[in-house]
């Protein structure tokens, strides 16, 4: 039997497939890799289309319907909103840093007593800008503070959401780091399919490229360096801690993807293994 998108042909007899874009989309989804490459005249002889223009229009409608269904499926994932939240958080950081840098240069023009020590940021810088003689600069300073407050609120919401979407990963490294790992991977599904060695260096893109060019050592950690177990570990065992943590994160991400619920026994055992890795020999 020869199978085509418009129907099945066997013994010279064509059995038309169910008509309509939705039915065609389901047929393409099910048998797409098995379809032959017909001439439009075969579809016409099967009674599926009137002419070549109709052939193209029917096939286009079916493909568009399939694309809409796939997009809807992708956007219905429980990790989709969290992914957008993390990316928004990064954009807020980027915008706030740009505004702060511009405000520092602006303040330096207006205030000859403004010295480099205020360029370190913090409350001293914020207070200096709020006391600026320029109302416009004070307005910008207020918006920078508002962005900082928005960032803090969004960070708490990201962490809360990550606890629900990535319960085991969050239990190991905290909600914020877990969410950033997922964002670097491109979603929960890609993260769950990554080997531990890749998870270990997620977020270390610049260091990896420098290593490939031969001008730097290979990175030992990426985003996971933000977790206290890694950045507080003695330097001589930091790489080992990162490897063990990444291995447990790889398992945790798979549990999150396939089961979607916290596994206390796994988390407890993983915490013990990670703690043991941080003990100096």
mmCIF file of C-alpha atoms in Angstrom:
data_model
loop_
_atom_site.group_PDB
_atom_site.id
_atom_site.type_symbol
_atom_site.label_atom_id
_atom_site.label_comp_id
_atom_site.label_asym_id
_atom_site.label_seq_id
_atom_site.Cartn_x
_atom_site.Cartn_y
_atom_site.Cartn_z
ATOM 1 C CA UNK A 1 0.000 0.000 0.000
ATOM 2 C CA UNK A 2 1.196 3.485 -0.889
ATOM 3 C CA UNK A 3 0.317 6.135 1.663
ATOM 4 C CA UNK A 4 -0.123 9.808 0.733
ATOM 5 C CA UNK A 5 -1.427 12.762 2.692
ATOM 6 C CA UNK A 6 -4.700 12.730 0.737
ATOM 7 C CA UNK A 7 -5.336 8.985 1.035
ATOM 8 C CA UNK A 8 -4.027 5.442 0.632
ATOM 9 C CA UNK A 9 -3.534 3.687 -2.718
ATOM 10 C CA UNK A 10 -3.572 -0.089 -2.930
ATOM 11 C CA UNK A 11 -3.988 -2.205 -6.057
ATOM 12 C CA UNK A 12 -4.632 0.907 -8.113
ATOM 13 C CA UNK A 13 -7.593 1.842 -5.917
ATOM 14 C CA UNK A 14 -7.445 5.040 -3.844
ATOM 15 C CA UNK A 15 -9.161 5.324 -0.488
ATOM 16 C CA UNK A 16 -9.442 9.066 0.302
ATOM 17 C CA UNK A 17 -8.535 10.236 3.777
ATOM 18 C CA UNK A 18 -10.918 12.191 5.990
ATOM 19 C CA UNK A 19 -11.368 15.726 4.653
ATOM 20 C CA UNK A 20 -10.723 18.995 6.497
ATOM 21 C CA UNK A 21 -7.622 20.828 7.821
ATOM 22 C CA UNK A 22 -7.830 19.316 11.317
ATOM 23 C CA UNK A 23 -8.086 15.760 9.971
ATOM 24 C CA UNK A 24 -5.230 16.395 7.548
ATOM 25 C CA UNK A 25 -3.103 17.814 10.382
ATOM 26 C CA UNK A 26 -3.666 14.673 12.459
ATOM 27 C CA UNK A 27 -2.803 12.478 9.481
ATOM 28 C CA UNK A 28 0.416 14.412 8.825
ATOM 29 C CA UNK A 29 1.319 14.152 12.515
ATOM 30 C CA UNK A 30 0.735 10.377 12.498
ATOM 31 C CA UNK A 31 2.074 9.272 9.137
ATOM 32 C CA UNK A 32 4.198 12.175 7.918
ATOM 33 C CA UNK A 33 7.439 10.199 7.678
ATOM 34 C CA UNK A 34 5.704 7.425 5.726
ATOM 35 C CA UNK A 35 4.129 9.580 3.038
ATOM 36 C CA UNK A 36 5.138 9.272 -0.582
ATOM 37 C CA UNK A 37 5.771 12.324 -2.764
ATOM 38 C CA UNK A 38 2.799 12.430 -5.149
ATOM 39 C CA UNK A 39 1.999 14.445 -8.235
ATOM 40 C CA UNK A 40 -1.066 16.643 -7.775
ATOM 41 C CA UNK A 41 -2.788 14.613 -10.475
ATOM 42 C CA UNK A 42 -2.765 11.591 -8.141
ATOM 43 C CA UNK A 43 -4.679 13.591 -5.556
ATOM 44 C CA UNK A 44 -7.059 14.736 -8.281
ATOM 45 C CA UNK A 45 -7.642 11.143 -9.432
ATOM 46 C CA UNK A 46 -8.337 10.202 -5.798
ATOM 47 C CA UNK A 47 -11.027 12.881 -5.639
ATOM 48 C CA UNK A 48 -9.236 14.852 -2.919
ATOM 49 C CA UNK A 49 -8.714 18.051 -4.968
ATOM 50 C CA UNK A 50 -10.104 19.696 -8.102
ATOM 51 C CA UNK A 51 -6.867 21.046 -9.624
ATOM 52 C CA UNK A 52 -3.275 22.031 -8.785
ATOM 53 C CA UNK A 53 -4.316 25.277 -7.080
ATOM 54 C CA UNK A 54 -6.758 23.369 -4.890
ATOM 55 C CA UNK A 55 -4.035 20.800 -4.122
ATOM 56 C CA UNK A 56 -1.704 23.532 -2.822
ATOM 57 C CA UNK A 57 -4.468 25.289 -0.883
ATOM 58 C CA UNK A 58 -5.652 22.102 0.864
ATOM 59 C CA UNK A 59 -2.128 21.026 1.780
ATOM 60 C CA UNK A 60 -1.268 24.517 3.049
ATOM 61 C CA UNK A 61 -4.390 24.618 5.232
ATOM 62 C CA UNK A 62 -3.507 21.246 6.752
ATOM 63 C CA UNK A 63 0.088 22.270 7.457
ATOM 64 C CA UNK A 64 -1.031 25.563 9.036
ATOM 65 C CA UNK A 65 -3.464 23.704 11.273
ATOM 66 C CA UNK A 66 -0.718 21.327 12.361
ATOM 67 C CA UNK A 67 1.590 24.260 13.107
ATOM 68 C CA UNK A 68 -1.103 25.933 15.253
ATOM 69 C CA UNK A 69 -1.642 22.707 17.173
ATOM 70 C CA UNK A 70 2.087 22.275 17.793
ATOM 71 C CA UNK A 71 2.475 25.877 18.969
ATOM 72 C CA UNK A 72 -0.487 25.490 21.326
ATOM 73 C CA UNK A 73 1.061 22.316 22.743
ATOM 74 C CA UNK A 74 4.439 23.977 23.271
ATOM 75 C CA UNK A 75 2.890 26.995 25.012
ATOM 76 C CA UNK A 76 0.814 24.821 27.342
ATOM 77 C CA UNK A 77 3.896 23.433 29.122
ATOM 78 C CA UNK A 78 4.143 24.155 32.826
ATOM 79 C CA UNK A 79 7.630 25.618 32.358
ATOM 80 C CA UNK A 80 6.701 28.171 29.677
ATOM 81 C CA UNK A 81 5.607 30.959 32.027
ATOM 82 C CA UNK A 82 8.613 30.394 34.300
ATOM 83 C CA UNK A 83 10.915 30.666 31.302
ATOM 84 C CA UNK A 84 9.411 34.050 30.398
ATOM 85 C CA UNK A 85 9.656 35.210 34.011
ATOM 86 C CA UNK A 86 13.392 34.466 34.142
ATOM 87 C CA UNK A 87 14.015 36.218 30.835
ATOM 88 C CA UNK A 88 12.040 39.235 32.043
ATOM 89 C CA UNK A 89 14.116 39.285 35.218
ATOM 90 C CA UNK A 90 17.288 39.352 33.117
ATOM 91 C CA UNK A 91 15.901 42.216 31.023
ATOM 92 C CA UNK A 92 15.085 44.205 34.166
ATOM 93 C CA UNK A 93 18.685 43.725 35.351
ATOM 94 C CA UNK A 94 19.989 44.863 31.963
ATOM 95 C CA UNK A 95 17.791 47.971 31.834
ATOM 96 C CA UNK A 96 18.503 48.938 35.452
ATOM 97 C CA UNK A 97 22.265 48.617 34.934
ATOM 98 C CA UNK A 98 22.155 50.739 31.789
ATOM 99 C CA UNK A 99 20.118 53.437 33.529
ATOM 100 C CA UNK A 100 22.412 53.401 36.551
ATOM 101 C CA UNK A 101 25.485 53.762 34.365
ATOM 102 C CA UNK A 102 23.917 56.694 32.549
ATOM 103 C CA UNK A 103 22.815 58.298 35.833
ATOM 104 C CA UNK A 104 26.372 58.053 37.173
ATOM 105 C CA UNK A 105 27.756 59.877 34.134
ATOM 106 C CA UNK A 106 24.973 62.460 34.394
ATOM 107 C CA UNK A 107 25.656 63.069 38.091
ATOM 108 C CA UNK A 108 29.373 63.479 37.381
ATOM 109 C CA UNK A 109 28.581 66.329 34.992
ATOM 110 C CA UNK A 110 26.358 68.127 37.506
ATOM 111 C CA UNK A 111 28.386 67.535 40.666
ATOM 112 C CA UNK A 112 32.152 68.236 40.577
ATOM 113 C CA UNK A 113 32.472 66.655 44.038
ATOM 114 C CA UNK A 114 31.191 63.360 42.696
ATOM 115 C CA UNK A 115 34.083 60.914 42.923
ATOM 116 C CA UNK A 116 34.750 57.403 41.714
ATOM 117 C CA UNK A 117 33.880 55.912 45.078
ATOM 118 C CA UNK A 118 30.194 56.525 44.332
ATOM 119 C CA UNK A 119 30.422 54.534 41.108
ATOM 120 C CA UNK A 120 30.479 51.358 43.149
ATOM 121 C CA UNK A 121 26.716 51.636 43.506
ATOM 122 C CA UNK A 122 24.732 50.882 46.625
ATOM 123 C CA UNK A 123 22.919 53.276 48.939
ATOM 124 C CA UNK A 124 25.609 55.959 48.714
ATOM 125 C CA UNK A 125 25.143 56.269 44.970
ATOM 126 C CA UNK A 126 21.358 56.149 45.190
ATOM 127 C CA UNK A 127 21.325 58.829 47.854
ATOM 128 C CA UNK A 128 23.661 61.029 45.849
ATOM 129 C CA UNK A 129 21.437 60.852 42.790
ATOM 130 C CA UNK A 130 18.303 61.546 44.858
ATOM 131 C CA UNK A 131 19.955 64.751 46.128
ATOM 132 C CA UNK A 132 20.924 65.872 42.625
ATOM 133 C CA UNK A 133 20.099 69.494 41.691
ATOM 134 C CA UNK A 134 18.502 68.189 38.501
ATOM 135 C CA UNK A 135 14.802 67.232 38.877
ATOM 136 C CA UNK A 136 15.094 65.111 35.750
ATOM 137 C CA UNK A 137 17.993 63.108 37.194
ATOM 138 C CA UNK A 138 16.127 62.642 40.473
ATOM 139 C CA UNK A 139 13.220 61.280 38.444
ATOM 140 C CA UNK A 140 15.529 58.797 36.718
ATOM 141 C CA UNK A 141 16.950 57.804 40.096
ATOM 142 C CA UNK A 142 13.441 57.111 41.362
ATOM 143 C CA UNK A 143 12.759 54.854 38.391
ATOM 144 C CA UNK A 144 15.977 52.949 39.052
ATOM 145 C CA UNK A 145 14.821 52.346 42.618
ATOM 146 C CA UNK A 146 11.410 51.222 41.340
ATOM 147 C CA UNK A 147 13.107 48.765 38.989
ATOM 148 C CA UNK A 148 15.100 47.418 41.911
ATOM 149 C CA UNK A 149 11.921 46.834 43.919
ATOM 150 C CA UNK A 150 10.249 45.205 40.908
ATOM 151 C CA UNK A 151 13.273 42.954 40.476
ATOM 152 C CA UNK A 152 13.115 41.805 44.099
ATOM 153 C CA UNK A 153 9.403 41.024 43.876
ATOM 154 C CA UNK A 154 9.855 39.161 40.603
ATOM 155 C CA UNK A 155 12.770 37.166 42.058
ATOM 156 C CA UNK A 156 10.543 35.972 44.877
ATOM 157 C CA UNK A 157 7.825 35.017 42.398
ATOM 158 C CA UNK A 158 10.339 33.172 40.194
ATOM 159 C CA UNK A 159 11.555 31.209 43.195
ATOM 160 C CA UNK A 160 7.989 30.355 44.237
ATOM 161 C CA UNK A 161 7.049 29.258 40.729
ATOM 162 C CA UNK A 162 10.232 27.196 40.362
ATOM 163 C CA UNK A 163 9.367 25.261 43.522
ATOM 164 C CA UNK A 164 6.184 24.111 41.756
ATOM 165 C CA UNK A 165 7.639 23.478 38.286
ATOM 166 C CA UNK A 166 11.049 22.117 39.361
ATOM 167 C CA UNK A 167 10.468 20.717 42.860
ATOM 168 C CA UNK A 168 13.504 18.404 43.020
ATOM 169 C CA UNK A 169 15.901 20.733 41.206
ATOM 170 C CA UNK A 170 14.775 23.615 43.432
ATOM 171 C CA UNK A 171 15.236 21.499 46.548
ATOM 172 C CA UNK A 172 18.886 20.967 45.579
ATOM 173 C CA UNK A 173 19.918 24.491 44.540
ATOM 174 C CA UNK A 174 17.038 26.814 45.390
ATOM 175 C CA UNK A 175 14.265 28.086 43.163
ATOM 176 C CA UNK A 176 16.131 30.986 41.574
ATOM 177 C CA UNK A 177 19.192 28.968 40.510
ATOM 178 C CA UNK A 178 16.956 26.119 39.324
ATOM 179 C CA UNK A 179 14.943 28.550 37.195
ATOM 180 C CA UNK A 180 18.089 30.051 35.697
ATOM 181 C CA UNK A 181 19.400 26.589 34.829
ATOM 182 C CA UNK A 182 16.126 25.809 33.084
ATOM 183 C CA UNK A 183 16.239 29.119 31.186
ATOM 184 C CA UNK A 184 19.806 28.480 30.037
ATOM 185 C CA UNK A 185 18.764 25.037 28.810
ATOM 186 C CA UNK A 186 15.744 26.464 26.981
ATOM 187 C CA UNK A 187 13.076 24.702 29.007
ATOM 188 C CA UNK A 188 12.458 21.775 31.324
ATOM 189 C CA UNK A 189 12.431 19.183 28.546
ATOM 190 C CA UNK A 190 15.896 20.149 27.184
ATOM 191 C CA UNK A 191 17.256 20.341 30.749
ATOM 192 C CA UNK A 192 15.946 16.856 31.559
ATOM 193 C CA UNK A 193 17.719 15.453 28.505
ATOM 194 C CA UNK A 194 21.092 17.073 29.187
ATOM 195 C CA UNK A 195 24.042 15.107 30.566
ATOM 196 C CA UNK A 196 25.456 16.204 33.896
ATOM 197 C CA UNK A 197 28.632 17.589 32.271
ATOM 198 C CA UNK A 198 26.549 20.030 30.219
ATOM 199 C CA UNK A 199 24.436 21.108 33.192
ATOM 200 C CA UNK A 200 27.640 21.765 35.135
ATOM 201 C CA UNK A 201 28.774 24.466 32.689
ATOM 202 C CA UNK A 202 25.390 25.935 31.701
ATOM 203 C CA UNK A 203 25.794 29.701 31.672
ATOM 204 C CA UNK A 204 29.576 29.622 31.174
ATOM 205 C CA UNK A 205 29.298 30.331 27.449
ATOM 206 C CA UNK A 206 32.079 32.931 27.327
ATOM 207 C CA UNK A 207 34.490 30.752 29.305
ATOM 208 C CA UNK A 208 33.756 27.767 27.067
ATOM 209 C CA UNK A 209 34.495 29.734 23.904
ATOM 210 C CA UNK A 210 37.710 31.084 25.428
ATOM 211 C CA UNK A 211 38.725 27.514 26.251
ATOM 212 C CA UNK A 212 37.916 26.320 22.724
ATOM 213 C CA UNK A 213 40.102 29.069 21.284
ATOM 214 C CA UNK A 214 42.880 27.760 23.514
ATOM 215 C CA UNK A 215 43.398 30.867 25.629
ATOM 216 C CA UNK A 216 41.795 29.710 28.891
ATOM 217 C CA UNK A 217 41.331 26.580 31.018
ATOM 218 C CA UNK A 218 38.087 24.653 30.737
ATOM 219 C CA UNK A 219 35.329 26.043 33.002
ATOM 220 C CA UNK A 220 34.352 23.963 36.028
ATOM 221 C CA UNK A 221 30.941 25.555 36.616
ATOM 222 C CA UNK A 222 28.419 28.005 35.202
ATOM 223 C CA UNK A 223 25.108 29.008 36.776
ATOM 224 C CA UNK A 224 25.532 26.462 39.581
ATOM 225 C CA UNK A 225 28.383 28.614 40.946
ATOM 226 C CA UNK A 226 25.620 30.866 42.351
ATOM 227 C CA UNK A 227 24.671 28.102 44.783
ATOM 228 C CA UNK A 228 26.353 28.356 48.173
ATOM 229 C CA UNK A 229 27.624 24.764 48.093
ATOM 230 C CA UNK A 230 29.775 25.612 45.080
ATOM 231 C CA UNK A 231 30.941 29.168 45.715
ATOM 232 C CA UNK A 232 31.556 28.519 49.438
ATOM 233 C CA UNK A 233 33.464 25.280 48.836
ATOM 234 C CA UNK A 234 37.258 25.308 49.296
ATOM 235 C CA UNK A 235 38.952 25.952 45.977
ATOM 236 C CA UNK A 236 40.651 22.562 45.901
ATOM 237 C CA UNK A 237 37.311 20.701 46.028
ATOM 238 C CA UNK A 238 35.078 23.184 44.218
ATOM 239 C CA UNK A 239 35.304 21.310 40.924
ATOM 240 C CA UNK A 240 34.354 18.037 42.593
ATOM 241 C CA UNK A 241 31.383 19.640 44.333
ATOM 242 C CA UNK A 242 30.232 21.106 41.012
ATOM 243 C CA UNK A 243 30.468 17.686 39.325
ATOM 244 C CA UNK A 244 28.493 15.882 42.031
ATOM 245 C CA UNK A 245 25.905 18.652 42.190
ATOM 246 C CA UNK A 246 25.489 18.621 38.405
ATOM 247 C CA UNK A 247 25.048 14.831 38.431
ATOM 248 C CA UNK A 248 22.287 15.087 41.029
ATOM 249 C CA UNK A 249 20.681 17.994 39.170
ATOM 250 C CA UNK A 250 20.548 15.888 36.001
ATOM 251 C CA UNK A 251 18.594 13.214 37.902
ATOM 252 C CA UNK A 252 16.422 15.801 39.646
ATOM 253 C CA UNK A 253 15.498 17.457 36.333
ATOM 254 C CA UNK A 254 14.421 14.087 34.920
ATOM 255 C CA UNK A 255 12.230 13.417 37.942
ATOM 256 C CA UNK A 256 10.714 16.892 37.596
ATOM 257 C CA UNK A 257 9.974 16.336 33.916
ATOM 258 C CA UNK A 258 8.622 12.796 34.017
ATOM 259 C CA UNK A 259 6.999 12.727 37.469
ATOM 260 C CA UNK A 260 6.483 16.377 38.315
ATOM 261 C CA UNK A 261 6.542 15.883 42.089
ATOM 262 C CA UNK A 262 9.063 16.088 44.905
ATOM 263 C CA UNK A 263 10.967 12.901 45.761
ATOM 264 C CA UNK A 264 12.102 13.417 49.396
ATOM 265 C CA UNK A 265 14.209 10.238 49.449
ATOM 266 C CA UNK A 266 16.154 11.313 46.366
ATOM 267 C CA UNK A 267 16.684 14.845 47.682
ATOM 268 C CA UNK A 268 17.922 13.615 51.065
ATOM 269 C CA UNK A 269 20.398 11.178 49.527
ATOM 270 C CA UNK A 270 21.573 13.768 47.000
ATOM 271 C CA UNK A 271 22.165 16.360 49.734
ATOM 272 C CA UNK A 272 24.347 13.861 51.613
ATOM 273 C CA UNK A 273 26.430 13.095 48.520
ATOM 274 C CA UNK A 274 26.897 16.781 47.735
ATOM 275 C CA UNK A 275 27.908 17.562 51.320
ATOM 276 C CA UNK A 276 30.403 14.684 51.284
ATOM 277 C CA UNK A 277 31.956 16.012 48.074
ATOM 278 C CA UNK A 278 32.674 19.327 49.801
ATOM 279 C CA UNK A 279 34.840 17.767 52.512
ATOM 280 C CA UNK A 280 38.512 18.397 51.879
ATOM 281 C CA UNK A 281 40.618 15.198 51.613
#
